[in-house]
């Protein structure tokens, strides 16, 4: 299975990607997670990316394209992969096409999660994440322990800097301007699989499995 998860921040790419990864036995590759780890480790990539990320802007294409090439060449991607957060621009999508050609692979589909903007803002401003294991929480529907720790690993659960409302609004504008053209890009290649991403996690999960089956994937 080689799948792209497409959708605005907060549409559920991370949540559903983690589950799909387990179900289909392929790695979910989140470029946001890779960048956050690089920032935390203070690597050269992290230093270059940090400022863009905190401002809700995209990290330059050249950095992202090198990053994804390196990642897709790792052996765990041989059976397939889910891309969460890449590509985010048309040049990134073109570079991915070139890279897949080089590797002799092709995409099975682009799963597009549709969620209304007011719901996204609600989700992201109440989203919290474990600083240790990365588990995603929601203050309303799936809160961490009362002491603010993760029930899985005991790590501190925090709010991402870029999940504050002003930055969320900026990220949504960036999505509209720079990422939404990918809907036409992949639509023209008949790869698009739209799914209504609004509703409870299990409900959306059911729709995803059904849509993938209907598309002959998984
Ligand atoms: P995410 O966790 O996917 O919301 O990503 C968090 C931030 O990382 C984004 O707001 C961007 O600053 C950066 N980022 C992640 N993936 C990409 C990408 N493919 N292209 C450019 N910037 C990215």
PDB file of C-alpha atoms and ligand atoms in Angstrom:
ATOM      1  CA  UNK A   1       0.000   0.000   0.000  1.00  0.00           C
ATOM      2  CA  UNK A   2       1.427   3.372  -1.039  1.00  0.00           C
ATOM      3  CA  UNK A   3      -0.917   6.074   0.087  1.00  0.00           C
ATOM      4  CA  UNK A   4      -0.881   9.814   0.634  1.00  0.00           C
ATOM      5  CA  UNK A   5      -3.050  11.260   3.399  1.00  0.00           C
ATOM      6  CA  UNK A   6      -4.198  14.687   2.277  1.00  0.00           C
ATOM      7  CA  UNK A   7      -6.164  17.222   4.269  1.00  0.00           C
ATOM      8  CA  UNK A   8      -5.802  20.403   6.280  1.00  0.00           C
ATOM      9  CA  UNK A   9      -4.060  20.417   9.654  1.00  0.00           C
ATOM     10  CA  UNK A  10      -6.425  18.849  12.178  1.00  0.00           C
ATOM     11  CA  UNK A  11      -8.307  16.747   9.631  1.00  0.00           C
ATOM     12  CA  UNK A  12      -7.158  13.518  11.310  1.00  0.00           C
ATOM     13  CA  UNK A  13      -4.177  12.482   9.171  1.00  0.00           C
ATOM     14  CA  UNK A  14      -2.069  11.616  12.220  1.00  0.00           C
ATOM     15  CA  UNK A  15      -4.831   9.788  14.088  1.00  0.00           C
ATOM     16  CA  UNK A  16      -5.994   7.706  11.129  1.00  0.00           C
ATOM     17  CA  UNK A  17      -2.462   7.272   9.780  1.00  0.00           C
ATOM     18  CA  UNK A  18      -1.353   5.605  13.026  1.00  0.00           C
ATOM     19  CA  UNK A  19      -4.220   3.127  12.884  1.00  0.00           C
ATOM     20  CA  UNK A  20      -3.864   2.414   9.153  1.00  0.00           C
ATOM     21  CA  UNK A  21      -0.152   1.847   9.673  1.00  0.00           C
ATOM     22  CA  UNK A  22      -0.878  -0.930  12.182  1.00  0.00           C
ATOM     23  CA  UNK A  23      -3.688  -2.460  10.175  1.00  0.00           C
ATOM     24  CA  UNK A  24      -1.769  -2.636   6.905  1.00  0.00           C
ATOM     25  CA  UNK A  25       1.732  -3.100   8.331  1.00  0.00           C
ATOM     26  CA  UNK A  26       3.340  -0.151   6.571  1.00  0.00           C
ATOM     27  CA  UNK A  27       5.055   2.845   8.197  1.00  0.00           C
ATOM     28  CA  UNK A  28       3.156   6.121   8.594  1.00  0.00           C
ATOM     29  CA  UNK A  29       5.632   8.828   7.716  1.00  0.00           C
ATOM     30  CA  UNK A  30       4.766  12.193   9.220  1.00  0.00           C
ATOM     31  CA  UNK A  31       7.064  14.929   7.949  1.00  0.00           C
ATOM     32  CA  UNK A  32       5.805  17.150  10.802  1.00  0.00           C
ATOM     33  CA  UNK A  33       6.940  14.527  13.356  1.00  0.00           C
ATOM     34  CA  UNK A  34      10.325  14.161  11.635  1.00  0.00           C
ATOM     35  CA  UNK A  35      10.794  17.933  11.685  1.00  0.00           C
ATOM     36  CA  UNK A  36       9.726  18.261  15.339  1.00  0.00           C
ATOM     37  CA  UNK A  37      12.219  15.527  16.286  1.00  0.00           C
ATOM     38  CA  UNK A  38      14.937  17.384  14.343  1.00  0.00           C
ATOM     39  CA  UNK A  39      14.067  20.630  16.143  1.00  0.00           C
ATOM     40  CA  UNK A  40      14.158  18.883  19.540  1.00  0.00           C
ATOM     41  CA  UNK A  41      17.519  17.282  18.720  1.00  0.00           C
ATOM     42  CA  UNK A  42      18.897  20.625  17.479  1.00  0.00           C
ATOM     43  CA  UNK A  43      20.136  19.148  14.158  1.00  0.00           C
ATOM     44  CA  UNK A  44      21.000  21.368  11.179  1.00  0.00           C
ATOM     45  CA  UNK A  45      17.628  20.519   9.589  1.00  0.00           C
ATOM     46  CA  UNK A  46      15.856  21.374  12.851  1.00  0.00           C
ATOM     47  CA  UNK A  47      17.572  24.726  13.099  1.00  0.00           C
ATOM     48  CA  UNK A  48      16.581  25.589   9.528  1.00  0.00           C
ATOM     49  CA  UNK A  49      12.948  24.440   9.995  1.00  0.00           C
ATOM     50  CA  UNK A  50      12.134  25.781  13.462  1.00  0.00           C
ATOM     51  CA  UNK A  51      11.266  29.354  12.607  1.00  0.00           C
ATOM     52  CA  UNK A  52       9.015  28.443   9.661  1.00  0.00           C
ATOM     53  CA  UNK A  53       7.157  25.919  11.807  1.00  0.00           C
ATOM     54  CA  UNK A  54       6.556  28.251  14.731  1.00  0.00           C
ATOM     55  CA  UNK A  55       5.138  30.859  12.353  1.00  0.00           C
ATOM     56  CA  UNK A  56       2.755  28.345  10.734  1.00  0.00           C
ATOM     57  CA  UNK A  57       4.629  28.560   7.415  1.00  0.00           C
ATOM     58  CA  UNK A  58       5.879  25.756   5.210  1.00  0.00           C
ATOM     59  CA  UNK A  59       9.496  24.639   5.370  1.00  0.00           C
ATOM     60  CA  UNK A  60      11.212  25.198   1.966  1.00  0.00           C
ATOM     61  CA  UNK A  61      10.557  22.513  -0.667  1.00  0.00           C
ATOM     62  CA  UNK A  62      14.232  21.657  -1.207  1.00  0.00           C
ATOM     63  CA  UNK A  63      14.678  20.631   2.446  1.00  0.00           C
ATOM     64  CA  UNK A  64      11.477  18.596   2.432  1.00  0.00           C
ATOM     65  CA  UNK A  65      12.270  16.799  -0.823  1.00  0.00           C
ATOM     66  CA  UNK A  66      15.711  15.713   0.454  1.00  0.00           C
ATOM     67  CA  UNK A  67      14.142  14.603   3.729  1.00  0.00           C
ATOM     68  CA  UNK A  68      11.474  12.436   2.064  1.00  0.00           C
ATOM     69  CA  UNK A  69      13.939  10.880  -0.388  1.00  0.00           C
ATOM     70  CA  UNK A  70      16.161   9.799   2.475  1.00  0.00           C
ATOM     71  CA  UNK A  71      13.189   8.407   4.392  1.00  0.00           C
ATOM     72  CA  UNK A  72      11.622   6.490   1.483  1.00  0.00           C
ATOM     73  CA  UNK A  73      14.950   4.807   0.781  1.00  0.00           C
ATOM     74  CA  UNK A  74      14.919   3.179   4.213  1.00  0.00           C
ATOM     75  CA  UNK A  75      14.190  -0.566   4.072  1.00  0.00           C
ATOM     76  CA  UNK A  76      10.910  -0.399   6.047  1.00  0.00           C
ATOM     77  CA  UNK A  77       9.309   1.460   3.106  1.00  0.00           C
ATOM     78  CA  UNK A  78       9.801  -1.454   0.693  1.00  0.00           C
ATOM     79  CA  UNK A  79       6.362  -3.013   1.451  1.00  0.00           C
ATOM     80  CA  UNK A  80       4.663   0.379   1.258  1.00  0.00           C
ATOM     81  CA  UNK A  81       4.071   3.572   3.213  1.00  0.00           C
ATOM     82  CA  UNK A  82       1.544   6.190   4.261  1.00  0.00           C
ATOM     83  CA  UNK A  83       2.587   9.800   3.811  1.00  0.00           C
ATOM     84  CA  UNK A  84       1.133  12.204   6.375  1.00  0.00           C
ATOM     85  CA  UNK A  85       1.933  15.841   5.614  1.00  0.00           C
ATOM     86  CA  UNK A  86       3.851  15.313   2.391  1.00  0.00           C
ATOM     87  CA  UNK A  87       3.512  16.512  -0.322  1.00  0.00           C
ATOM     88  CA  UNK A  88       2.217  19.952   0.668  1.00  0.00           C
ATOM     89  CA  UNK A  89       2.971  21.873  -2.516  1.00  0.00           C
ATOM     90  CA  UNK A  90       2.815  21.126  -6.245  1.00  0.00           C
ATOM     91  CA  UNK A  91       6.659  21.152  -6.566  1.00  0.00           C
ATOM     92  CA  UNK A  92       6.806  18.581  -3.743  1.00  0.00           C
ATOM     93  CA  UNK A  93       4.234  16.402  -5.557  1.00  0.00           C
ATOM     94  CA  UNK A  94       6.248  16.640  -8.785  1.00  0.00           C
ATOM     95  CA  UNK A  95       9.431  15.720  -6.935  1.00  0.00           C
ATOM     96  CA  UNK A  96       7.648  12.755  -5.336  1.00  0.00           C
ATOM     97  CA  UNK A  97       6.523  11.550  -8.788  1.00  0.00           C
ATOM     98  CA  UNK A  98      10.146  11.725  -9.963  1.00  0.00           C
ATOM     99  CA  UNK A  99      11.400   9.892  -6.897  1.00  0.00           C
ATOM    100  CA  UNK A 100       8.787   7.116  -7.180  1.00  0.00           C
ATOM    101  CA  UNK A 101       9.694   6.706 -10.859  1.00  0.00           C
ATOM    102  CA  UNK A 102      13.324   6.360  -9.886  1.00  0.00           C
ATOM    103  CA  UNK A 103      12.437   3.708  -7.308  1.00  0.00           C
ATOM    104  CA  UNK A 104      10.107   1.882  -9.719  1.00  0.00           C
ATOM    105  CA  UNK A 105       7.069   2.444  -7.495  1.00  0.00           C
ATOM    106  CA  UNK A 106       3.666   4.029  -8.043  1.00  0.00           C
ATOM    107  CA  UNK A 107       1.035   5.506  -5.762  1.00  0.00           C
ATOM    108  CA  UNK A 108      -2.132   3.539  -4.997  1.00  0.00           C
ATOM    109  CA  UNK A 109      -4.160   6.549  -3.973  1.00  0.00           C
ATOM    110  CA  UNK A 110      -4.534   9.854  -2.192  1.00  0.00           C
ATOM    111  CA  UNK A 111      -6.940   9.699   0.723  1.00  0.00           C
ATOM    112  CA  UNK A 112      -8.457  13.140   1.164  1.00  0.00           C
ATOM    113  CA  UNK A 113     -10.020  13.920   4.550  1.00  0.00           C
ATOM    114  CA  UNK A 114     -12.715  16.609   4.440  1.00  0.00           C
ATOM    115  CA  UNK A 115     -13.497  18.501   7.661  1.00  0.00           C
ATOM    116  CA  UNK A 116     -15.225  21.920   7.995  1.00  0.00           C
ATOM    117  CA  UNK A 117     -12.996  24.799   9.102  1.00  0.00           C
ATOM    118  CA  UNK A 118     -14.795  25.628  12.374  1.00  0.00           C
ATOM    119  CA  UNK A 119     -14.469  21.985  13.440  1.00  0.00           C
ATOM    120  CA  UNK A 120     -10.746  22.059  12.607  1.00  0.00           C
ATOM    121  CA  UNK A 121     -10.180  25.128  14.738  1.00  0.00           C
ATOM    122  CA  UNK A 122     -12.070  23.484  17.588  1.00  0.00           C
ATOM    123  CA  UNK A 123     -10.021  20.310  17.243  1.00  0.00           C
ATOM    124  CA  UNK A 124      -6.618  21.934  16.982  1.00  0.00           C
ATOM    125  CA  UNK A 125      -6.991  24.382  19.819  1.00  0.00           C
ATOM    126  CA  UNK A 126      -8.032  21.525  22.116  1.00  0.00           C
ATOM    127  CA  UNK A 127      -5.383  19.125  20.762  1.00  0.00           C
ATOM    128  CA  UNK A 128      -2.578  18.073  23.069  1.00  0.00           C
ATOM    129  CA  UNK A 129       0.294  15.718  22.407  1.00  0.00           C
ATOM    130  CA  UNK A 130       2.548  13.556  24.580  1.00  0.00           C
ATOM    131  CA  UNK A 131       6.038  15.033  24.465  1.00  0.00           C
ATOM    132  CA  UNK A 132       7.489  11.553  24.910  1.00  0.00           C
ATOM    133  CA  UNK A 133       5.552   9.015  22.776  1.00  0.00           C
ATOM    134  CA  UNK A 134       3.639  11.372  20.462  1.00  0.00           C
ATOM    135  CA  UNK A 135       0.143  10.113  21.377  1.00  0.00           C
ATOM    136  CA  UNK A 136      -2.499  12.644  20.390  1.00  0.00           C
ATOM    137  CA  UNK A 137      -5.122  13.762  22.942  1.00  0.00           C
ATOM    138  CA  UNK A 138      -8.139  16.047  22.851  1.00  0.00           C
ATOM    139  CA  UNK A 139      -9.012  18.021  25.978  1.00  0.00           C
ATOM    140  CA  UNK A 140     -12.726  17.456  25.391  1.00  0.00           C
ATOM    141  CA  UNK A 141     -13.087  13.975  23.903  1.00  0.00           C
ATOM    142  CA  UNK A 142      -9.890  12.170  24.906  1.00  0.00           C
ATOM    143  CA  UNK A 143      -8.069  13.994  27.721  1.00  0.00           C
ATOM    144  CA  UNK A 144      -4.732  12.978  29.294  1.00  0.00           C
ATOM    145  CA  UNK A 145      -4.489  12.041  33.001  1.00  0.00           C
ATOM    146  CA  UNK A 146      -5.518  14.675  35.552  1.00  0.00           C
ATOM    147  CA  UNK A 147      -1.905  15.501  36.332  1.00  0.00           C
ATOM    148  CA  UNK A 148      -1.289  16.248  32.636  1.00  0.00           C
ATOM    149  CA  UNK A 149       0.637  13.039  31.982  1.00  0.00           C
ATOM    150  CA  UNK A 150       0.247  10.401  29.281  1.00  0.00           C
ATOM    151  CA  UNK A 151      -1.502   7.198  30.454  1.00  0.00           C
ATOM    152  CA  UNK A 152       0.631   5.136  28.015  1.00  0.00           C
ATOM    153  CA  UNK A 153       4.143   6.259  28.883  1.00  0.00           C
ATOM    154  CA  UNK A 154       3.908   8.783  31.722  1.00  0.00           C
ATOM    155  CA  UNK A 155       5.319  11.565  29.509  1.00  0.00           C
ATOM    156  CA  UNK A 156       4.264  15.207  29.870  1.00  0.00           C
ATOM    157  CA  UNK A 157       1.307  16.081  27.633  1.00  0.00           C
ATOM    158  CA  UNK A 158       1.745  19.508  26.008  1.00  0.00           C
ATOM    159  CA  UNK A 159       0.217  21.870  23.470  1.00  0.00           C
ATOM    160  CA  UNK A 160       2.195  22.247  20.243  1.00  0.00           C
ATOM    161  CA  UNK A 161       3.335  25.854  19.794  1.00  0.00           C
ATOM    162  CA  UNK A 162       1.695  25.945  16.371  1.00  0.00           C
ATOM    163  CA  UNK A 163      -1.695  24.747  17.738  1.00  0.00           C
ATOM    164  CA  UNK A 164      -2.475  28.173  19.232  1.00  0.00           C
ATOM    165  CA  UNK A 165      -5.490  29.749  17.557  1.00  0.00           C
ATOM    166  CA  UNK A 166      -3.702  32.521  15.652  1.00  0.00           C
ATOM    167  CA  UNK A 167      -1.156  30.082  14.218  1.00  0.00           C
ATOM    168  CA  UNK A 168      -3.880  27.541  13.409  1.00  0.00           C
ATOM    169  CA  UNK A 169      -5.666  30.186  11.299  1.00  0.00           C
ATOM    170  CA  UNK A 170      -2.394  30.971   9.528  1.00  0.00           C
ATOM    171  CA  UNK A 171      -1.765  27.272   8.822  1.00  0.00           C
ATOM    172  CA  UNK A 172      -5.257  26.926   7.355  1.00  0.00           C
ATOM    173  CA  UNK A 173      -4.600  29.864   4.997  1.00  0.00           C
ATOM    174  CA  UNK A 174      -1.292  28.287   3.978  1.00  0.00           C
ATOM    175  CA  UNK A 175      -3.132  25.009   3.310  1.00  0.00           C
ATOM    176  CA  UNK A 176      -5.692  26.736   1.089  1.00  0.00           C
ATOM    177  CA  UNK A 177      -3.054  28.603  -0.886  1.00  0.00           C
ATOM    178  CA  UNK A 178      -0.264  26.074  -1.201  1.00  0.00           C
ATOM    179  CA  UNK A 179      -1.623  22.585  -0.534  1.00  0.00           C
ATOM    180  CA  UNK A 180      -5.217  22.551  -1.833  1.00  0.00           C
ATOM    181  CA  UNK A 181      -3.993  22.709  -5.497  1.00  0.00           C
ATOM    182  CA  UNK A 182      -2.938  19.093  -4.919  1.00  0.00           C
ATOM    183  CA  UNK A 183      -6.611  18.110  -5.029  1.00  0.00           C
ATOM    184  CA  UNK A 184      -6.661  18.961  -8.749  1.00  0.00           C
ATOM    185  CA  UNK A 185      -3.157  17.567  -9.237  1.00  0.00           C
ATOM    186  CA  UNK A 186      -4.124  14.095  -7.989  1.00  0.00           C
ATOM    187  CA  UNK A 187      -7.710  14.360  -9.225  1.00  0.00           C
ATOM    188  CA  UNK A 188      -6.360  14.694 -12.770  1.00  0.00           C
ATOM    189  CA  UNK A 189      -4.452  11.424 -12.210  1.00  0.00           C
ATOM    190  CA  UNK A 190      -7.608   9.674 -10.902  1.00  0.00           C
ATOM    191  CA  UNK A 191      -5.911   8.976  -7.566  1.00  0.00           C
ATOM    192  CA  UNK A 192      -8.193  10.938  -5.267  1.00  0.00           C
ATOM    193  CA  UNK A 193     -10.239   9.077  -2.629  1.00  0.00           C
ATOM    194  CA  UNK A 194     -12.389  11.638  -0.742  1.00  0.00           C
ATOM    195  CA  UNK A 195     -13.665  10.719   2.718  1.00  0.00           C
ATOM    196  CA  UNK A 196     -15.871  12.717   5.068  1.00  0.00           C
ATOM    197  CA  UNK A 197     -13.541  13.226   8.064  1.00  0.00           C
ATOM    198  CA  UNK A 198     -16.168  14.789  10.316  1.00  0.00           C
ATOM    199  CA  UNK A 199     -17.466  12.748  13.222  1.00  0.00           C
ATOM    200  CA  UNK A 200     -16.176  10.270  15.799  1.00  0.00           C
ATOM    201  CA  UNK A 201     -12.841   8.559  15.136  1.00  0.00           C
ATOM    202  CA  UNK A 202     -14.355   5.073  14.762  1.00  0.00           C
ATOM    203  CA  UNK A 203     -17.026   6.359  12.403  1.00  0.00           C
ATOM    204  CA  UNK A 204     -14.448   8.032  10.129  1.00  0.00           C
ATOM    205  CA  UNK A 205     -12.240   4.940  10.339  1.00  0.00           C
ATOM    206  CA  UNK A 206     -15.111   2.822   9.000  1.00  0.00           C
ATOM    207  CA  UNK A 207     -15.589   5.209   6.083  1.00  0.00           C
ATOM    208  CA  UNK A 208     -11.873   5.080   5.301  1.00  0.00           C
ATOM    209  CA  UNK A 209     -11.736   1.284   5.251  1.00  0.00           C
ATOM    210  CA  UNK A 210     -14.804   1.178   3.020  1.00  0.00           C
ATOM    211  CA  UNK A 211     -13.427   3.834   0.642  1.00  0.00           C
ATOM    212  CA  UNK A 212     -10.087   2.015   0.370  1.00  0.00           C
ATOM    213  CA  UNK A 213     -11.854  -1.258  -0.354  1.00  0.00           C
ATOM    214  CA  UNK A 214     -14.030   0.402  -2.997  1.00  0.00           C
ATOM    215  CA  UNK A 215     -10.851   1.781  -4.588  1.00  0.00           C
ATOM    216  CA  UNK A 216      -9.335  -1.726  -4.608  1.00  0.00           C
ATOM    217  CA  UNK A 217      -6.673  -0.894  -2.028  1.00  0.00           C
ATOM    218  CA  UNK A 218      -6.040  -2.836   1.176  1.00  0.00           C
TER     219      UNK A 218
HETATM  220  P1  LIG B   1       2.203  18.902  10.679  1.00  0.00           P
HETATM  221  O1  LIG B   1       2.567  18.174  11.921  1.00  0.00           O
HETATM  222  O2  LIG B   1       2.050  17.995   9.473  1.00  0.00           O
HETATM  223  O3  LIG B   1       1.032  19.839  10.850  1.00  0.00           O
HETATM  224  O4  LIG B   1       3.466  19.821  10.328  1.00  0.00           O
HETATM  225  C1  LIG B   1       3.902  20.828  11.205  1.00  0.00           C
HETATM  226  C2  LIG B   1       4.728  21.866  10.450  1.00  0.00           C
HETATM  227  O5  LIG B   1       5.878  21.235   9.866  1.00  0.00           O
HETATM  228  C3  LIG B   1       4.025  22.523   9.283  1.00  0.00           C
HETATM  229  O6  LIG B   1       3.195  23.604   9.696  1.00  0.00           O
HETATM  230  C4  LIG B   1       5.212  22.991   8.442  1.00  0.00           C
HETATM  231  O7  LIG B   1       5.834  24.131   9.032  1.00  0.00           O
HETATM  232  C5  LIG B   1       6.169  21.825   8.601  1.00  0.00           C
HETATM  233  N1  LIG B   1       5.973  20.801   7.542  1.00  0.00           N
HETATM  234  C6  LIG B   1       5.568  19.509   7.704  1.00  0.00           C
HETATM  235  N2  LIG B   1       5.510  18.875   6.531  1.00  0.00           N
HETATM  236  C7  LIG B   1       5.866  19.782   5.591  1.00  0.00           C
HETATM  237  C8  LIG B   1       5.989  19.745   4.161  1.00  0.00           C
HETATM  238  N3  LIG B   1       5.715  18.641   3.459  1.00  0.00           N
HETATM  239  N4  LIG B   1       6.388  20.883   3.536  1.00  0.00           N
HETATM  240  C9  LIG B   1       6.681  22.000   4.227  1.00  0.00           C
HETATM  241  N5  LIG B   1       6.576  22.110   5.546  1.00  0.00           N
HETATM  242  C10 LIG B   1       6.176  21.016   6.238  1.00  0.00           C
END
